[in-house]
C-alpha atoms as an extended CHARMM CRD file, in Angstrom:
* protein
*
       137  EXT
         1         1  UNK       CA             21.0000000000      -20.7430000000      -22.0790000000  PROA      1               0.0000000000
         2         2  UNK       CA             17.1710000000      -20.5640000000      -22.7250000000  PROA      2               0.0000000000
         3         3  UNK       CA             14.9390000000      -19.2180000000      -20.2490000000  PROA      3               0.0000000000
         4         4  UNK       CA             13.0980000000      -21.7800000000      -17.9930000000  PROA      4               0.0000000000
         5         5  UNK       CA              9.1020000000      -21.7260000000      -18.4330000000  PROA      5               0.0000000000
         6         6  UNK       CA              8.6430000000      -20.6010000000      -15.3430000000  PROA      6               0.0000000000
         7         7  UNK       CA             10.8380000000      -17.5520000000      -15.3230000000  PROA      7               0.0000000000
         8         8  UNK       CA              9.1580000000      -16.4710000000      -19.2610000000  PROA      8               0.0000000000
         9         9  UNK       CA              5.8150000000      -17.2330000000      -17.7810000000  PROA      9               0.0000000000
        10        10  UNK       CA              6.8520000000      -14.9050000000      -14.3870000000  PROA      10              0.0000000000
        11        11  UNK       CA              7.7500000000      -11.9030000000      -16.6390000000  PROA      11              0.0000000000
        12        12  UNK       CA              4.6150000000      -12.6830000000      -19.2720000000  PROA      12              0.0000000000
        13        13  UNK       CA              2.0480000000      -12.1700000000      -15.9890000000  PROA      13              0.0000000000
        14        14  UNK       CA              3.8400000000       -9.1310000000      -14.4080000000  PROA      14              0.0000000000
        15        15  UNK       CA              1.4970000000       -6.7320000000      -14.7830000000  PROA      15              0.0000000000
        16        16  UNK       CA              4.4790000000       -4.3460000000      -15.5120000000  PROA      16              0.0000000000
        17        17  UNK       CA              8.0210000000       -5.0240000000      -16.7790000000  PROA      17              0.0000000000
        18        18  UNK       CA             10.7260000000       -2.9980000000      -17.0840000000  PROA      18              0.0000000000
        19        19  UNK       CA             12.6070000000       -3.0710000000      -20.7240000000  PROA      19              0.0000000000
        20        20  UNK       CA             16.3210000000       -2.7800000000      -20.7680000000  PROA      20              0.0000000000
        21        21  UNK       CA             18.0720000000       -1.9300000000      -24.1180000000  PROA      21              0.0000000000
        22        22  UNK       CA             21.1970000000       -1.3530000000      -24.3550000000  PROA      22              0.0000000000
        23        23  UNK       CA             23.5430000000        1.7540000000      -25.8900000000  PROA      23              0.0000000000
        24        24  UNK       CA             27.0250000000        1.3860000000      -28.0340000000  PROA      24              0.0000000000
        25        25  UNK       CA             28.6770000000        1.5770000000      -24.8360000000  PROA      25              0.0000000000
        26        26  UNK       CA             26.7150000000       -1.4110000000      -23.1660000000  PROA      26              0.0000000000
        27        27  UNK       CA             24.6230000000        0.8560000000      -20.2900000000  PROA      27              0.0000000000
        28        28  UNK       CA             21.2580000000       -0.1870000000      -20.0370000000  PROA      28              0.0000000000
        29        29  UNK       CA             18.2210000000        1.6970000000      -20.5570000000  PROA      29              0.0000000000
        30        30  UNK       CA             15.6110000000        0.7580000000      -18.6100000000  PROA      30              0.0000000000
        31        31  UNK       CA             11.9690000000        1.7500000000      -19.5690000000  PROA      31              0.0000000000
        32        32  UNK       CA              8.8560000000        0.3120000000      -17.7770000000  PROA      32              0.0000000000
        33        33  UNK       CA              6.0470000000       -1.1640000000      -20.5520000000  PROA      33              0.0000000000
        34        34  UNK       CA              2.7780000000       -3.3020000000      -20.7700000000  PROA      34              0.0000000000
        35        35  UNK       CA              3.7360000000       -6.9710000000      -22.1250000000  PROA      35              0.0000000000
        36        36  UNK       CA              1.4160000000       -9.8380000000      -23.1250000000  PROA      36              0.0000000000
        37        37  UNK       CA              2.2340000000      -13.1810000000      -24.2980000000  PROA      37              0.0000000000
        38        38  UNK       CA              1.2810000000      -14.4700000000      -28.0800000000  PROA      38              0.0000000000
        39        39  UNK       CA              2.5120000000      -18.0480000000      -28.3220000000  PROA      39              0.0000000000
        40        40  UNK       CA              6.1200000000      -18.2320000000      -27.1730000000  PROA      40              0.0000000000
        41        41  UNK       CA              6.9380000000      -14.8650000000      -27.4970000000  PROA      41              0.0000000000
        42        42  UNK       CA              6.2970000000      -11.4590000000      -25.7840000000  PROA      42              0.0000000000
        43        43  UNK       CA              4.8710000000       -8.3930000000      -27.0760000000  PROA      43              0.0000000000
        44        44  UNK       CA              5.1710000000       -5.0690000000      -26.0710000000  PROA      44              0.0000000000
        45        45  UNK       CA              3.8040000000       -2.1010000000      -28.3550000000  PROA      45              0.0000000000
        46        46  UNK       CA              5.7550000000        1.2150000000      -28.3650000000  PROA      46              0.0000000000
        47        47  UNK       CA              5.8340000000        4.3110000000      -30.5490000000  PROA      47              0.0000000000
        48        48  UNK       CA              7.9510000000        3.8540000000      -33.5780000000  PROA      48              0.0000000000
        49        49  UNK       CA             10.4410000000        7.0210000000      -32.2780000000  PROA      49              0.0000000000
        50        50  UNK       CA             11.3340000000        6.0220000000      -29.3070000000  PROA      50              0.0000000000
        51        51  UNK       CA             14.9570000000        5.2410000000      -28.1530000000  PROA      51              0.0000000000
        52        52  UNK       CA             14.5970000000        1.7880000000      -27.2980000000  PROA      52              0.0000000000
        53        53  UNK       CA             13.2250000000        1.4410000000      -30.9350000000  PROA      53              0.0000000000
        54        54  UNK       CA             16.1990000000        2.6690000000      -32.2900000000  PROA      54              0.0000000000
        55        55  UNK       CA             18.2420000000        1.2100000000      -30.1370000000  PROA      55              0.0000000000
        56        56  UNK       CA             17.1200000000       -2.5150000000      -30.9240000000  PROA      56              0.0000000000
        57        57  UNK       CA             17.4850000000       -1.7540000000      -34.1710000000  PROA      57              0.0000000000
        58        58  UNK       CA             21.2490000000       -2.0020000000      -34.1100000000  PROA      58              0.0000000000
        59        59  UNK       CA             21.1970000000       -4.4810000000      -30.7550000000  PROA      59              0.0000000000
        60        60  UNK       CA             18.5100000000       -6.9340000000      -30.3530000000  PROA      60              0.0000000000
        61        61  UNK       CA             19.3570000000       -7.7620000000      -26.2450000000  PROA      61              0.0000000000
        62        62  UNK       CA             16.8460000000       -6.9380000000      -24.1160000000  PROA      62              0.0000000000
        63        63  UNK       CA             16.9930000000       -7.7560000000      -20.1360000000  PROA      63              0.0000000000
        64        64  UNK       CA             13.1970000000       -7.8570000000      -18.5170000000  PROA      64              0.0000000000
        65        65  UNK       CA             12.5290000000       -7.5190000000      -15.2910000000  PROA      65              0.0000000000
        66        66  UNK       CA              9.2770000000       -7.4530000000      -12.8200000000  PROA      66              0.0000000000
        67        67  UNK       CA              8.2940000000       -3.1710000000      -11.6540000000  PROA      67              0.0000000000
        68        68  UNK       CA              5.7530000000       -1.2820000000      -10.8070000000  PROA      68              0.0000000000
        69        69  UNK       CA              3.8380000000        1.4340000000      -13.1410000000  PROA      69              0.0000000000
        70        70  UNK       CA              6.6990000000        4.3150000000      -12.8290000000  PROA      70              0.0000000000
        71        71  UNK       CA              9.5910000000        1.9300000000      -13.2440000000  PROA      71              0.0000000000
        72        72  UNK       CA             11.2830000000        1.0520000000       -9.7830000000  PROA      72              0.0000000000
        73        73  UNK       CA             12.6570000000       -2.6370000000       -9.4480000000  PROA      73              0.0000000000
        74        74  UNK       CA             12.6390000000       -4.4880000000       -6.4120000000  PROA      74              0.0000000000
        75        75  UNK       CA             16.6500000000       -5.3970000000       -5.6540000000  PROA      75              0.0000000000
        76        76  UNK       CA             15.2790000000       -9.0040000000       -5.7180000000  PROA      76              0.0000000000
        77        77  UNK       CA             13.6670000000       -9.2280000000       -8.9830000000  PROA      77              0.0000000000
        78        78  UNK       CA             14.2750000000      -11.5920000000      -11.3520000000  PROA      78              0.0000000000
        79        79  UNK       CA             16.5920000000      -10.8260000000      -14.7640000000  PROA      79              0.0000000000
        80        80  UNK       CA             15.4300000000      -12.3300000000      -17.7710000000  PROA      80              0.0000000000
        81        81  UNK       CA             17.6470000000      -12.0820000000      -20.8300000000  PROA      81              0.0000000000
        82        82  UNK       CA             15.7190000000      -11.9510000000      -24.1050000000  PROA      82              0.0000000000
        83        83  UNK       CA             15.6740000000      -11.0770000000      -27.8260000000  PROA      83              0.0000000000
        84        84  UNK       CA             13.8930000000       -8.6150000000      -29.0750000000  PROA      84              0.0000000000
        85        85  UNK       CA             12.8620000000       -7.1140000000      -32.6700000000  PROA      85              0.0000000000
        86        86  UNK       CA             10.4910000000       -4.7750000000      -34.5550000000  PROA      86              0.0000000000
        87        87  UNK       CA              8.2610000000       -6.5810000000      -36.1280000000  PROA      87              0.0000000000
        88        88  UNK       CA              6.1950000000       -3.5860000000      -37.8780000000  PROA      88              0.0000000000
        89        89  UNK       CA              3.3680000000       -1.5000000000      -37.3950000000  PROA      89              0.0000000000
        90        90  UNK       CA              1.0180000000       -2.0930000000      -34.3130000000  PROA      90              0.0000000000
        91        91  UNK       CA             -2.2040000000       -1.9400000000      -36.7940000000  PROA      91              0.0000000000
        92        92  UNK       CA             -0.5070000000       -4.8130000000      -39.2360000000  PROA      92              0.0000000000
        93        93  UNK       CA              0.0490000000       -7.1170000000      -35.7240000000  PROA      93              0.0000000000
        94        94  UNK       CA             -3.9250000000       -7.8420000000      -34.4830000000  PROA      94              0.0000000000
        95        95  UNK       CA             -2.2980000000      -10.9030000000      -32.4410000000  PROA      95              0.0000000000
        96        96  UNK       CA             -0.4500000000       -9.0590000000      -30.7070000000  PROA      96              0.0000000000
        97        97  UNK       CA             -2.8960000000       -6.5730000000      -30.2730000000  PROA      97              0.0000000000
        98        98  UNK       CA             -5.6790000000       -8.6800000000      -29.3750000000  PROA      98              0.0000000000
        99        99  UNK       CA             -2.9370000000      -10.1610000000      -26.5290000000  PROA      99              0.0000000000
       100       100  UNK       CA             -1.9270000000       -6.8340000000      -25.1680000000  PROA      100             0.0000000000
       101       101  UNK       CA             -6.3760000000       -5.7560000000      -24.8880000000  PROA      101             0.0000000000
       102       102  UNK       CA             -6.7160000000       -9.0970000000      -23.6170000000  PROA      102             0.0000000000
       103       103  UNK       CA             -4.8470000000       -9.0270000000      -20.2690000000  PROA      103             0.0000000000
       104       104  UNK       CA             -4.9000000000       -4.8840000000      -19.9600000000  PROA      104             0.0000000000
       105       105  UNK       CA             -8.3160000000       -4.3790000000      -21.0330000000  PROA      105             0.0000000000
       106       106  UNK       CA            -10.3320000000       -1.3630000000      -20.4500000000  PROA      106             0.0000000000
       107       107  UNK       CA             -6.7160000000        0.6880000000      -18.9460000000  PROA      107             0.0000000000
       108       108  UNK       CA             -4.9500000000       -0.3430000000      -23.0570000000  PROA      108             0.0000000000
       109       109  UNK       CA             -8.3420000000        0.5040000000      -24.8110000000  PROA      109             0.0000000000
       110       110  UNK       CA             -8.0200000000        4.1420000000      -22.9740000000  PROA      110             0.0000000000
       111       111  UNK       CA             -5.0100000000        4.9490000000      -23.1090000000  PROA      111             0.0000000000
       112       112  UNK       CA             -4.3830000000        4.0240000000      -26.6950000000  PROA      112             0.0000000000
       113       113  UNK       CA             -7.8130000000        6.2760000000      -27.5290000000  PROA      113             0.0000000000
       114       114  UNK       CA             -6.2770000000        8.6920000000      -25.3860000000  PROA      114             0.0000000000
       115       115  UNK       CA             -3.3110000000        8.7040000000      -28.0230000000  PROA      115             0.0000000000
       116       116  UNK       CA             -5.4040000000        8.1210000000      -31.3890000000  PROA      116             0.0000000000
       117       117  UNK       CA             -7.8690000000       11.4470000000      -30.0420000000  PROA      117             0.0000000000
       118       118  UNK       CA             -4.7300000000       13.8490000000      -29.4390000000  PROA      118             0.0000000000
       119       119  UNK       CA             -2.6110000000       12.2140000000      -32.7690000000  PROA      119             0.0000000000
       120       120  UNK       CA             -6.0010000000       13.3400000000      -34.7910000000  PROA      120             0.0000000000
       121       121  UNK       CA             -5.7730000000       16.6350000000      -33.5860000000  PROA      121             0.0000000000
       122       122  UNK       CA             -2.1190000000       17.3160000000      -34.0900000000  PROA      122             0.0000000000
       123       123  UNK       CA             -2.7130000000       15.2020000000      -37.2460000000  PROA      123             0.0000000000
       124       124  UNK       CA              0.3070000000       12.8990000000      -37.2270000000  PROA      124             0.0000000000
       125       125  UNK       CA             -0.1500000000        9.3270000000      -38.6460000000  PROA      125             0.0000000000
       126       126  UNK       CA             -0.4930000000        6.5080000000      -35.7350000000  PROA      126             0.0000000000
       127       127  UNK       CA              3.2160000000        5.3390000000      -35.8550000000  PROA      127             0.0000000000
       128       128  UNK       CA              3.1110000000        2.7350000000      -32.9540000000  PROA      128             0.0000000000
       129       129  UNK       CA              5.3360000000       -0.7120000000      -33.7160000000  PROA      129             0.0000000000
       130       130  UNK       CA              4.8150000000       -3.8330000000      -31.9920000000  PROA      130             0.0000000000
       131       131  UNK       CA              8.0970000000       -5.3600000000      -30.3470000000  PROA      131             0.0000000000
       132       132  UNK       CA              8.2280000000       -9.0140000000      -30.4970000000  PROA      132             0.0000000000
       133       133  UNK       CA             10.0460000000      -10.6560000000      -27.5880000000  PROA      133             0.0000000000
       134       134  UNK       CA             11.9430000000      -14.3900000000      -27.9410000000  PROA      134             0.0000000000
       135       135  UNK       CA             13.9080000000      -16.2910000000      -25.3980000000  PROA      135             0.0000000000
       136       136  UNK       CA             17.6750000000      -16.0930000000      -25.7860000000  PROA      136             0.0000000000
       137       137  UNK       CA             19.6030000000      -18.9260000000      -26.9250000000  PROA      137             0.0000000000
């Protein structure tokens, strides 16, 4: 069943969302992220390394749900069941990165130069992805 407009547009304006992939053995993995809309989809950008990168690489099922910065969900929050898929490097993506600056602002701009300042010192390449979100059939 595709989600309703107003559930998609619920999770798009939560200012946090937590991210559940899922392992082999079907346990979720919950991880809270910033997300922005771009059209009809979501965005989320992530380091390329991660675990939930790899593990939407071989499952594409995401659940989203409403949280606050560090994660916690309230017991009554609602469940959205998505796709999700890599869609390549956050620096090739400047829709979705114009989204994500859009409606985080000064706190993505920071954080991000946070990252780029300490990557340049360790000298590792910037290696962030951009994760593109789509309703579930």
């Amino acid at each position: 069943m595709t989600v309703p407009d107003t559930l998609w547009r619920e999770i798009a304006s939560a200012e946090f969302v937590s991210l559940a992939t899922f392992r082999r053995n079907g346990a979720e993995v919950a991880t809270p992220v910033w997300i922005a809309r771009d059209g009809d989809e979501l965005v989320v950008t992530t380091e390329r390394n991660t675990g939930k990168v790899k593990r939407l690489r071989r499952d594409d099922r995401v659940a989203l749900r409403p949280c606050t910065r560090m994660g916690k969900v309230e017991p009554d929050a609602i469940t959205v069941q998505a796709r999700a898929r890599v869609a390549g490097p956050s620096t090739d993506d400047r829709r979705a990165d114009a989204a994500l600056r859009r409606k985080y602002g000064w706190q993505f701009r920071a954080i991000l130069g946070f990252e780029a300042f300490v990557r340049r010192l360790q000298r590792r390449p910037d290696d962030r992805v951009i994760l593109r979100i789509s309703r579930a059939d």
